[in-house]
Amino acid sequence: MEKIKMTTPLVEMDGDEMTRILWQMIKDELLTPYIDLNTEYYDLGLKHRNDTDDKVTVESAEATKKYGVAVKCATITPNAARMDEYDLKEMWKSPNGTIRAILDGTVFRSPIQVKGIEPCVKNWKKPITLARHAYGDVYKNAEMRIPGKGKAEIVFTDENGKESRQIIHNFDGPGIIQGIHNTDQSIKSFARCCFTYAVDTKQSVWFGTKDTISKKYDHTFKDIFQEIFDQEYKTKFDELGIEYFYTLIDDAVARVMKAEGGFIWACKNYDGDVMSDMVSSACGSLAMMTSVLVSPSGVYEYEAAHGTVQRHYYKHLKGEDTSTNSVATIFAWTGALKKRGELDGNQALSVFADKLETATLSTIENGKMTKDLALITSIEDVTVLNSQDFIKEIRNTLEKML
Ligand code: NAP
Ligand code: MG
């Protein structure tokens, strides 16, 4: 078979620890034998981030803006222990945070469904994609412990010094208060990311807030979503036969539990934090969740939802066998290659990416999998493979399909 050519480079962001090992294995076994990989490579491994004063992260995000599609390996977000381990000049910020700030995007996460690993919620036949607003609310709050009797107020002072006030509570004794905010700009961009991704993946959007109780704060989210939808997306949605559906957050939760799946669930920041853990744990394993950052202008960065799997990496360094699941990382590559293929009109590339996904899933369905899946599968008599052999087995399946 002649290798598939790529016209536009794909931005490749390498990462850390066990996922960096898997990254290389995936390229060697599943990609470069079949594709003339045309990537612009950025090493986001912690050592190189430190050597470049983290400039490499910014450069990789700029390149993503330029070319439109990136694939990212999991990376270490440094903490105190990592400062010593890597002898860091600074406690560099989370690369995902830096990239997201530059691309101004929203993260969409969906479970990879495979026969034999069924979600605990038995009516979920299709994946539920969770879109979490990643700015503001309780994550950028100001809080105060109220020591005793007194009046708590919200005060807004405009640029001319004019004040508007509202009483929060007249306290008779000790208590607590909290101030939170969001901006129209950020909510609009969140709405556009959700609707853009919906059109792209031909799925409906569900959104819920508590607008009946929060008549200004949550209601603004509802109003902005409706306005952007009506003005910019309604026609397109009608053409595709998908819908935008708004309801109260508690009603949304109740409906999600009864639904079949196959839609995008947009959530405010806190709701998204909580609900994404619910959806992912109901679907079995973090190693079976894909994640894509979509910017309002339609730039895409694909990755796995899990981290660098540090514990397995230390075993690997000691020369011990590991059984680390590479599915989400493979799907980050196939997602990015498919998108690249679609944008460039490179059908061969998209078709190959589809086949690689099918080969990955059939390998598992044929009872060959890593340990994390073997523990939860309903398939009997499974073969537990190590990290390398699992990837080799996917290659065998793929070879038979090509
Ligand atoms: P993690 O890497 O997601 O791993 C946590 C545990 O989940 C592992 O120890 C393993 O459990 C299981 N697991 C996760 N992915 C797996 C896979 N592919 N195959 C098999 N098992 C898997 O989270 P962490 O250990 O808390 O974080 C490690 C590093 O990752 C941290 O430095 C953090 O900053 C970074 N991180 C990066 C990203 C990102 O780049 N997007 C996201 C999250 C965390 P067992 O050990 O029980 O087998
Ligand atoms: Mg959480």
GROMACS .gro file of C-alpha atoms and ligand atoms in nm:
model
  451
    1MET     CA    1   0.000   0.000   0.000
    2GLU     CA    2   0.127   0.346  -0.089
    3LYS     CA    3   0.150   0.584   0.205
    4ILE     CA    4  -0.123   0.847   0.239
    5LYS     CA    5   0.000   1.202   0.175
    6MET     CA    6  -0.099   1.504   0.382
    7THR     CA    7  -0.119   1.852   0.231
    8THR     CA    8  -0.143   2.069   0.543
    9PRO     CA    9   0.059   2.005   0.859
   10LEU     CA   10  -0.112   1.880   1.172
   11VAL     CA   11   0.011   2.045   1.492
   12GLU     CA   12   0.158   1.771   1.711
   13MET     CA   13   0.202   1.845   2.083
   14ASP     CA   14   0.406   1.576   2.254
   15GLY     CA   15   0.373   1.528   2.629
   16ASP     CA   16   0.489   1.345   2.940
   17GLU     CA   17   0.541   1.014   3.118
   18MET     CA   18   0.345   0.703   3.016
   19THR     CA   19   0.139   0.884   2.757
   20ARG     CA   20   0.461   1.002   2.589
   21ILE     CA   21   0.568   0.637   2.563
   22LEU     CA   22   0.229   0.542   2.416
   23TRP     CA   23   0.250   0.839   2.178
   24GLN     CA   24   0.565   0.704   2.017
   25MET     CA   25   0.430   0.348   1.998
   26ILE     CA   26   0.110   0.470   1.829
   27LYS     CA   27   0.310   0.666   1.574
   28ASP     CA   28   0.550   0.379   1.503
   29GLU     CA   29   0.293   0.100   1.483
   30LEU     CA   30  -0.030   0.260   1.369
   31LEU     CA   31   0.047   0.581   1.182
   32THR     CA   32   0.383   0.614   1.006
   33PRO     CA   33   0.363   0.273   0.831
   34TYR     CA   34   0.051   0.401   0.651
   35ILE     CA   35   0.071   0.782   0.641
   36ASP     CA   36   0.342   1.022   0.530
   37LEU     CA   37   0.287   1.207   0.856
   38ASN     CA   38   0.311   1.580   0.799
   39THR     CA   39   0.317   1.733   1.146
   40GLU     CA   40   0.460   2.048   1.295
   41TYR     CA   41   0.611   1.906   1.612
   42TYR     CA   42   0.610   2.085   1.949
   43ASP     CA   43   0.762   1.913   2.250
   44LEU     CA   44   0.539   2.001   2.546
   45GLY     CA   45   0.721   1.754   2.769
   46LEU     CA   46   0.793   1.926   3.101
   47LYS     CA   47   1.169   1.936   3.050
   48HIS     CA   48   1.138   2.122   2.721
   49ARG     CA   49   0.870   2.355   2.858
   50ASN     CA   50   1.112   2.442   3.135
   51ASP     CA   51   1.404   2.486   2.893
   52THR     CA   52   1.200   2.727   2.678
   53ASP     CA   53   1.042   2.915   2.972
   54ASP     CA   54   0.712   2.761   2.855
   55LYS     CA   55   0.730   2.953   2.525
   56VAL     CA   56   0.683   2.624   2.340
   57THR     CA   57   0.329   2.596   2.476
   58VAL     CA   58   0.237   2.940   2.347
   59GLU     CA   59   0.399   2.865   2.009
   60SER     CA   60   0.205   2.540   1.977
   61ALA     CA   61  -0.122   2.722   2.043
   62GLU     CA   62  -0.034   2.990   1.786
   63ALA     CA   63   0.043   2.716   1.532
   64THR     CA   64  -0.296   2.559   1.607
   65LYS     CA   65  -0.462   2.891   1.525
   66LYS     CA   66  -0.268   2.903   1.199
   67TYR     CA   67  -0.333   2.547   1.077
   68GLY     CA   68  -0.670   2.481   1.246
   69VAL     CA   69  -0.608   2.131   1.389
   70ALA     CA   70  -0.385   1.995   1.666
   71VAL     CA   71  -0.338   1.667   1.851
   72LYS     CA   72  -0.205   1.679   2.206
   73CYS     CA   73  -0.050   1.420   2.437
   74ALA     CA   74  -0.125   1.443   2.811
   75THR     CA   75   0.114   1.673   2.998
   76ILE     CA   76   0.221   1.724   3.358
   77THR     CA   77   0.077   2.026   3.536
   78PRO     CA   78   0.359   2.103   3.779
   79ASN     CA   79   0.306   2.106   4.155
   80ALA     CA   80   0.557   2.127   4.441
   81ALA     CA   81   0.671   1.765   4.395
   82ARG     CA   82   0.737   1.822   4.023
   83MET     CA   83   0.949   2.131   4.102
   84ASP     CA   84   1.203   1.900   4.264
   85GLU     CA   85   1.158   1.605   4.029
   86TYR     CA   86   1.229   1.816   3.718
   87ASP     CA   87   1.436   2.091   3.883
   88LEU     CA   88   1.200   2.356   3.742
   89LYS     CA   89   1.276   2.729   3.715
   90GLU     CA   90   0.911   2.808   3.789
   91MET     CA   91   0.587   2.627   3.863
   92TRP     CA   92   0.469   2.655   3.502
   93LYS     CA   93   0.097   2.686   3.441
   94SER     CA   94  -0.116   2.402   3.310
   95PRO     CA   95  -0.050   2.376   2.932
   96ASN     CA   96  -0.419   2.306   2.876
   97GLY     CA   97  -0.507   2.629   3.057
   98THR     CA   98  -0.254   2.826   2.849
   99ILE     CA   99  -0.376   2.676   2.521
  100ARG     CA  100  -0.740   2.728   2.612
  101ALA     CA  101  -0.677   3.093   2.701
  102ILE     CA  102  -0.515   3.153   2.359
  103LEU     CA  103  -0.776   2.964   2.156
  104ASP     CA  104  -1.067   3.082   2.375
  105GLY     CA  105  -1.231   2.746   2.344
  106THR     CA  106  -1.468   2.503   2.509
  107VAL     CA  107  -1.379   2.142   2.589
  108PHE     CA  108  -1.611   1.867   2.464
  109ARG     CA  109  -1.577   1.523   2.620
  110SER     CA  110  -1.743   1.205   2.505
  111PRO     CA  111  -1.714   0.841   2.598
  112ILE     CA  112  -1.591   0.593   2.337
  113GLN     CA  113  -1.851   0.321   2.331
  114VAL     CA  114  -1.761  -0.035   2.259
  115LYS     CA  115  -1.954  -0.363   2.285
  116GLY     CA  116  -1.864  -0.539   2.606
  117ILE     CA  117  -1.812  -0.217   2.806
  118GLU     CA  118  -2.169  -0.099   2.856
  119PRO     CA  119  -2.258   0.220   3.047
  120CYS     CA  120  -2.423   0.161   3.387
  121VAL     CA  121  -2.719   0.364   3.260
  122LYS     CA  122  -2.861   0.098   3.032
  123ASN     CA  123  -3.071   0.326   2.812
  124TRP     CA  124  -2.760   0.527   2.705
  125LYS     CA  125  -2.720   0.377   2.360
  126LYS     CA  126  -2.516   0.662   2.211
  127PRO     CA  127  -2.245   0.875   2.371
  128ILE     CA  128  -2.339   1.190   2.560
  129THR     CA  129  -2.094   1.470   2.485
  130LEU     CA  130  -2.043   1.708   2.772
  131ALA     CA  131  -1.952   2.072   2.703
  132ARG     CA  132  -1.837   2.259   3.011
  133HIS     CA  133  -1.814   2.638   3.021
  134ALA     CA  134  -1.462   2.691   3.145
  135TYR     CA  135  -1.476   3.048   3.273
  136GLY     CA  136  -1.598   3.223   3.587
  137ASP     CA  137  -1.878   3.150   3.835
  138VAL     CA  138  -1.765   2.981   4.156
  139TYR     CA  139  -1.416   2.914   4.010
  140LYS     CA  140  -1.338   3.289   4.016
  141ASN     CA  141  -1.528   3.384   4.328
  142ALA     CA  142  -1.476   3.625   4.616
  143GLU     CA  143  -1.588   3.485   4.949
  144MET     CA  144  -1.616   3.624   5.297
  145ARG     CA  145  -1.683   3.480   5.639
  146ILE     CA  146  -1.927   3.715   5.817
  147PRO     CA  147  -1.825   3.740   6.181
  148GLY     CA  148  -2.156   3.866   6.322
  149LYS     CA  149  -2.439   4.119   6.305
  150GLY     CA  150  -2.427   4.357   6.007
  151LYS     CA  151  -2.533   4.429   5.649
  152ALA     CA  152  -2.384   4.261   5.339
  153GLU     CA  153  -2.424   4.436   5.003
  154ILE     CA  154  -2.317   4.396   4.641
  155VAL     CA  155  -2.168   4.720   4.506
  156PHE     CA  156  -2.082   4.794   4.143
  157THR     CA  157  -1.888   5.114   4.074
  158ASP     CA  158  -1.887   5.218   3.708
  159GLU     CA  159  -1.595   5.393   3.536
  160ASN     CA  160  -1.736   5.737   3.632
  161GLY     CA  161  -1.757   5.641   3.996
  162LYS     CA  162  -2.135   5.592   4.004
  163GLU     CA  163  -2.242   5.316   4.242
  164SER     CA  164  -2.525   5.066   4.222
  165ARG     CA  165  -2.601   4.857   4.530
  166GLN     CA  166  -2.812   4.570   4.636
  167ILE     CA  167  -2.854   4.417   4.981
  168ILE     CA  168  -2.752   4.052   5.005
  169HIS     CA  169  -2.859   4.000   5.365
  170ASN     CA  170  -2.897   4.172   5.699
  171PHE     CA  171  -2.709   3.940   5.930
  172ASP     CA  172  -2.820   3.884   6.291
  173GLY     CA  173  -2.523   3.660   6.356
  174PRO     CA  174  -2.227   3.491   6.183
  175GLY     CA  175  -2.259   3.358   5.830
  176ILE     CA  176  -2.102   3.348   5.486
  177ILE     CA  177  -2.123   3.537   5.156
  178GLN     CA  178  -1.986   3.484   4.807
  179GLY     CA  179  -1.955   3.700   4.495
  180ILE     CA  180  -1.931   3.542   4.151
  181HIS     CA  181  -1.927   3.680   3.798
  182ASN     CA  182  -1.930   3.602   3.430
  183THR     CA  183  -1.906   3.815   3.115
  184ASP     CA  184  -2.135   3.838   2.812
  185GLN     CA  185  -1.825   3.793   2.597
  186SER     CA  186  -1.737   3.458   2.754
  187ILE     CA  187  -2.095   3.328   2.751
  188LYS     CA  188  -2.132   3.422   2.383
  189SER     CA  189  -1.815   3.245   2.293
  190PHE     CA  190  -1.929   2.936   2.490
  191ALA     CA  191  -2.260   2.938   2.302
  192ARG     CA  192  -2.084   2.968   1.963
  193CYS     CA  193  -1.846   2.680   2.048
  194CYS     CA  194  -2.142   2.457   2.140
  195PHE     CA  195  -2.344   2.540   1.829
  196THR     CA  196  -2.040   2.514   1.599
  197TYR     CA  197  -1.955   2.170   1.736
  198ALA     CA  198  -2.319   2.063   1.707
  199VAL     CA  199  -2.327   2.153   1.338
  200ASP     CA  200  -1.995   1.983   1.291
  201THR     CA  201  -2.102   1.656   1.453
  202LYS     CA  202  -2.473   1.681   1.358
  203GLN     CA  203  -2.595   1.649   1.715
  204SER     CA  204  -2.857   1.847   1.907
  205VAL     CA  205  -2.761   2.075   2.197
  206TRP     CA  206  -2.924   2.060   2.540
  207PHE     CA  207  -2.862   2.340   2.787
  208GLY     CA  208  -2.994   2.389   3.139
  209THR     CA  209  -2.952   2.653   3.411
  210LYS     CA  210  -3.157   2.761   3.714
  211ASP     CA  211  -3.309   3.070   3.552
  212THR     CA  212  -3.633   3.050   3.753
  213ILE     CA  213  -3.440   3.114   4.075
  214SER     CA  214  -3.150   3.318   3.935
  215LYS     CA  215  -3.347   3.569   3.732
  216LYS     CA  216  -3.051   3.786   3.628
  217TYR     CA  217  -2.743   3.562   3.646
  218ASP     CA  218  -2.864   3.232   3.502
  219HIS     CA  219  -3.127   3.405   3.293
  220THR     CA  220  -2.851   3.591   3.108
  221PHE     CA  221  -2.700   3.255   3.004
  222LYS     CA  222  -3.041   3.145   2.874
  223ASP     CA  223  -3.099   3.472   2.686
  224ILE     CA  224  -2.754   3.486   2.526
  225PHE     CA  225  -2.776   3.124   2.408
  226GLN     CA  226  -3.119   3.185   2.255
  227GLU     CA  227  -3.009   3.507   2.086
  228ILE     CA  228  -2.695   3.354   1.931
  229PHE     CA  229  -2.891   3.048   1.826
  230ASP     CA  230  -3.171   3.243   1.657
  231GLN     CA  231  -2.939   3.488   1.483
  232GLU     CA  232  -2.652   3.267   1.375
  233TYR     CA  233  -2.740   2.896   1.384
  234LYS     CA  234  -3.113   2.830   1.356
  235THR     CA  235  -3.121   2.794   0.976
  236LYS     CA  236  -2.826   2.556   0.977
  237PHE     CA  237  -2.979   2.345   1.257
  238ASP     CA  238  -3.310   2.322   1.066
  239GLU     CA  239  -3.127   2.208   0.754
  240LEU     CA  240  -2.947   1.936   0.949
  241GLY     CA  241  -3.259   1.830   1.141
  242ILE     CA  242  -3.100   1.892   1.482
  243GLU     CA  243  -3.236   2.110   1.763
  244TYR     CA  244  -3.140   2.343   2.043
  245PHE     CA  245  -3.328   2.255   2.357
  246TYR     CA  246  -3.328   2.462   2.676
  247THR     CA  247  -3.471   2.348   3.008
  248LEU     CA  248  -3.410   2.390   3.381
  249ILE     CA  249  -3.092   2.216   3.500
  250ASP     CA  250  -3.279   1.975   3.729
  251ASP     CA  251  -3.514   1.882   3.446
  252ALA     CA  252  -3.211   1.837   3.217
  253VAL     CA  253  -3.052   1.594   3.466
  254ALA     CA  254  -3.375   1.394   3.492
  255ARG     CA  255  -3.412   1.378   3.114
  256VAL     CA  256  -3.048   1.282   3.058
  257MET     CA  257  -3.093   0.976   3.280
  258LYS     CA  258  -3.388   0.864   3.066
  259ALA     CA  259  -3.239   0.958   2.729
  260GLU     CA  260  -3.072   0.748   2.461
  261GLY     CA  261  -2.775   0.983   2.429
  262GLY     CA  262  -2.632   1.110   2.105
  263PHE     CA  263  -2.647   1.481   2.193
  264ILE     CA  264  -2.429   1.758   2.334
  265TRP     CA  265  -2.504   1.858   2.691
  266ALA     CA  266  -2.387   2.213   2.754
  267CYS     CA  267  -2.328   2.295   3.120
  268LYS     CA  268  -2.229   2.599   3.321
  269ASN     CA  269  -1.886   2.569   3.481
  270TYR     CA  270  -1.985   2.401   3.810
  271ASP     CA  271  -2.257   2.182   3.658
  272GLY     CA  272  -2.006   2.069   3.394
  273ASP     CA  273  -1.747   1.981   3.658
  274VAL     CA  274  -1.995   1.760   3.842
  275MET     CA  275  -2.185   1.614   3.547
  276SER     CA  276  -1.878   1.524   3.342
  277ASP     CA  277  -1.756   1.302   3.625
  278MET     CA  278  -2.100   1.144   3.641
  279VAL     CA  279  -2.109   1.072   3.267
  280SER     CA  280  -1.752   0.944   3.250
  281SER     CA  281  -1.774   0.715   3.551
  282ALA     CA  282  -2.104   0.573   3.425
  283CYS     CA  283  -1.920   0.487   3.104
  284GLY     CA  284  -1.647   0.285   3.272
  285SER     CA  285  -1.302   0.433   3.232
  286LEU     CA  286  -1.125   0.766   3.187
  287ALA     CA  287  -0.910   0.586   2.933
  288MET     CA  288  -1.219   0.561   2.712
  289MET     CA  289  -1.301   0.935   2.703
  290THR     CA  290  -1.205   1.165   2.420
  291SER     CA  291  -1.166   1.534   2.461
  292VAL     CA  292  -1.159   1.810   2.202
  293LEU     CA  293  -1.111   2.181   2.249
  294VAL     CA  294  -1.316   2.380   1.998
  295SER     CA  295  -1.267   2.754   1.955
  296PRO     CA  296  -1.558   2.981   1.857
  297SER     CA  297  -1.383   3.038   1.523
  298GLY     CA  298  -1.369   2.662   1.457
  299VAL     CA  299  -1.012   2.560   1.551
  300TYR     CA  300  -0.976   2.208   1.698
  301GLU     CA  301  -0.735   2.051   1.945
  302TYR     CA  302  -0.782   1.678   2.015
  303GLU     CA  303  -0.654   1.490   2.320
  304ALA     CA  304  -0.733   1.211   2.567
  305ALA     CA  305  -0.931   1.302   2.877
  306HIS     CA  306  -0.691   1.128   3.116
  307GLY     CA  307  -0.353   1.243   3.249
  308THR     CA  308   0.000   1.113   3.201
  309VAL     CA  309  -0.064   0.791   3.402
  310GLN     CA  310   0.230   0.856   3.632
  311ARG     CA  311   0.202   0.536   3.835
  312HIS     CA  312   0.237   0.320   3.524
  313TYR     CA  313   0.531   0.529   3.403
  314TYR     CA  314   0.730   0.463   3.721
  315LYS     CA  315   0.667   0.090   3.672
  316HIS     CA  316   0.782   0.125   3.312
  317LEU     CA  317   1.102   0.300   3.427
  318LYS     CA  318   1.173   0.010   3.661
  319GLY     CA  319   1.145  -0.224   3.364
  320GLU     CA  320   0.816  -0.373   3.482
  321ASP     CA  321   0.533  -0.459   3.244
  322THR     CA  322   0.249  -0.205   3.212
  323SER     CA  323  -0.100  -0.247   3.074
  324THR     CA  324  -0.187   0.113   2.992
  325ASN     CA  325  -0.490   0.176   2.775
  326SER     CA  326  -0.401   0.374   2.461
  327VAL     CA  327  -0.755   0.399   2.317
  328ALA     CA  328  -0.823   0.764   2.408
  329THR     CA  329  -0.483   0.868   2.273
  330ILE     CA  330  -0.541   0.674   1.949
  331PHE     CA  331  -0.880   0.846   1.916
  332ALA     CA  332  -0.717   1.185   1.970
  333TRP     CA  333  -0.501   1.108   1.664
  334THR     CA  334  -0.788   0.973   1.455
  335GLY     CA  335  -1.010   1.270   1.549
  336ALA     CA  336  -0.738   1.513   1.440
  337LEU     CA  337  -0.655   1.321   1.121
  338LYS     CA  338  -1.023   1.302   1.025
  339LYS     CA  339  -1.067   1.674   1.080
  340ARG     CA  340  -0.750   1.745   0.878
  341GLY     CA  341  -0.881   1.518   0.603
  342GLU     CA  342  -1.216   1.693   0.604
  343LEU     CA  343  -1.066   2.043   0.588
  344ASP     CA  344  -0.821   1.950   0.311
  345GLY     CA  345  -1.064   1.736   0.113
  346ASN     CA  346  -0.823   1.447   0.176
  347GLN     CA  347  -1.061   1.154   0.175
  348ALA     CA  348  -0.795   0.886   0.198
  349LEU     CA  349  -0.680   1.032   0.529
  350SER     CA  350  -1.031   1.039   0.677
  351VAL     CA  351  -1.106   0.687   0.558
  352PHE     CA  352  -0.784   0.558   0.714
  353ALA     CA  353  -0.864   0.729   1.048
  354ASP     CA  354  -1.208   0.567   1.046
  355LYS     CA  355  -1.056   0.225   0.984
  356LEU     CA  356  -0.808   0.270   1.266
  357GLU     CA  357  -1.097   0.350   1.503
  358THR     CA  358  -1.286   0.042   1.388
  359ALA     CA  359  -0.975  -0.174   1.425
  360THR     CA  360  -0.924  -0.044   1.779
  361LEU     CA  361  -1.282  -0.121   1.881
  362SER     CA  362  -1.293  -0.464   1.716
  363THR     CA  363  -0.972  -0.564   1.891
  364ILE     CA  364  -1.147  -0.501   2.223
  365GLU     CA  365  -1.470  -0.664   2.107
  366ASN     CA  366  -1.265  -0.971   2.015
  367GLY     CA  367  -1.160  -0.997   2.379
  368LYS     CA  368  -0.811  -0.846   2.356
  369MET     CA  369  -0.770  -0.549   2.585
  370THR     CA  370  -0.574  -0.376   2.859
  371LYS     CA  371  -0.620  -0.451   3.228
  372ASP     CA  372  -0.845  -0.153   3.312
  373LEU     CA  373  -1.103  -0.277   3.060
  374ALA     CA  374  -1.063  -0.645   3.148
  375LEU     CA  375  -1.177  -0.553   3.500
  376ILE     CA  376  -1.509  -0.408   3.383
  377THR     CA  377  -1.599  -0.591   3.064
  378SER     CA  378  -1.895  -0.824   3.018
  379ILE     CA  379  -1.694  -1.022   2.758
  380GLU     CA  380  -1.579  -1.361   2.887
  381ASP     CA  381  -1.236  -1.522   2.849
  382VAL     CA  382  -1.050  -1.203   2.768
  383THR     CA  383  -0.678  -1.178   2.695
  384VAL     CA  384  -0.510  -0.905   2.901
  385LEU     CA  385  -0.233  -0.742   2.701
  386ASN     CA  386   0.050  -0.513   2.799
  387SER     CA  387   0.074  -0.158   2.659
  388GLN     CA  388   0.287  -0.256   2.359
  389ASP     CA  389   0.108  -0.581   2.271
  390PHE     CA  390  -0.232  -0.414   2.275
  391ILE     CA  391  -0.113  -0.165   2.012
  392LYS     CA  392   0.047  -0.448   1.810
  393GLU     CA  393  -0.281  -0.639   1.824
  394ILE     CA  394  -0.466  -0.333   1.690
  395ARG     CA  395  -0.215  -0.326   1.407
  396ASN     CA  396  -0.291  -0.692   1.327
  397THR     CA  397  -0.663  -0.616   1.313
  398LEU     CA  398  -0.596  -0.311   1.096
  399GLU     CA  399  -0.374  -0.503   0.853
  400LYS     CA  400  -0.657  -0.748   0.792
  401MET     CA  401  -0.892  -0.459   0.713
  402LEU     CA  402  -0.665  -0.273   0.469
  403NAP     P1  403  -0.415   1.005   3.536
  403NAP     O1  404  -0.289   1.018   3.461
  403NAP     O2  405  -0.540   1.026   3.459
  403NAP     O3  406  -0.418   0.864   3.607
  403NAP     C1  407  -0.492   0.832   3.722
  403NAP     C2  408  -0.518   0.683   3.730
  403NAP     O4  409  -0.623   0.649   3.640
  403NAP     C3  410  -0.398   0.598   3.687
  403NAP     O5  411  -0.309   0.579   3.792
  403NAP     C4  412  -0.469   0.472   3.640
  403NAP     O6  413  -0.515   0.394   3.750
  403NAP     C5  414  -0.593   0.528   3.572
  403NAP     N1  415  -0.571   0.560   3.430
  403NAP     C6  416  -0.573   0.682   3.370
  403NAP     N2  417  -0.550   0.672   3.240
  403NAP     C7  418  -0.532   0.541   3.215
  403NAP     C8  419  -0.502   0.466   3.097
  403NAP     N3  420  -0.486   0.527   2.979
  403NAP     N4  421  -0.490   0.332   3.106
  403NAP     C9  422  -0.504   0.270   3.224
  403NAP     N5  423  -0.532   0.335   3.340
  403NAP    C10  424  -0.546   0.469   3.335
  403NAP     O7  425  -0.418   1.114   3.654
  403NAP     P2  426  -0.306   1.149   3.765
  403NAP     O8  427  -0.223   1.031   3.795
  403NAP     O9  428  -0.385   1.215   3.869
  403NAP    O10  429  -0.218   1.259   3.697
  403NAP    C11  430  -0.089   1.233   3.644
  403NAP    C12  431  -0.040   1.358   3.575
  403NAP    O11  432  -0.126   1.389   3.465
  403NAP    C13  433  -0.036   1.480   3.663
  403NAP    O12  434   0.093   1.538   3.657
  403NAP    C14  435  -0.139   1.575   3.602
  403NAP    O13  436  -0.096   1.709   3.607
  403NAP    C15  437  -0.149   1.528   3.461
  403NAP     N6  438  -0.280   1.549   3.395
  403NAP    C16  439  -0.278   1.594   3.266
  403NAP    C17  440  -0.395   1.607   3.196
  403NAP    C18  441  -0.389   1.657   3.054
  403NAP    O14  442  -0.281   1.682   3.001
  403NAP     N7  443  -0.499   1.669   2.986
  403NAP    C19  444  -0.517   1.574   3.254
  403NAP    C20  445  -0.517   1.525   3.385
  403NAP    C21  446  -0.398   1.512   3.455
  403NAP     P3  447  -0.429   0.275   3.817
  403NAP    O15  448  -0.302   0.337   3.863
  403NAP    O16  449  -0.519   0.230   3.925
  403NAP    O17  450  -0.405   0.171   3.710
  404MG      MG  451  -1.423   1.741   3.860
   0.00000   0.00000   0.00000
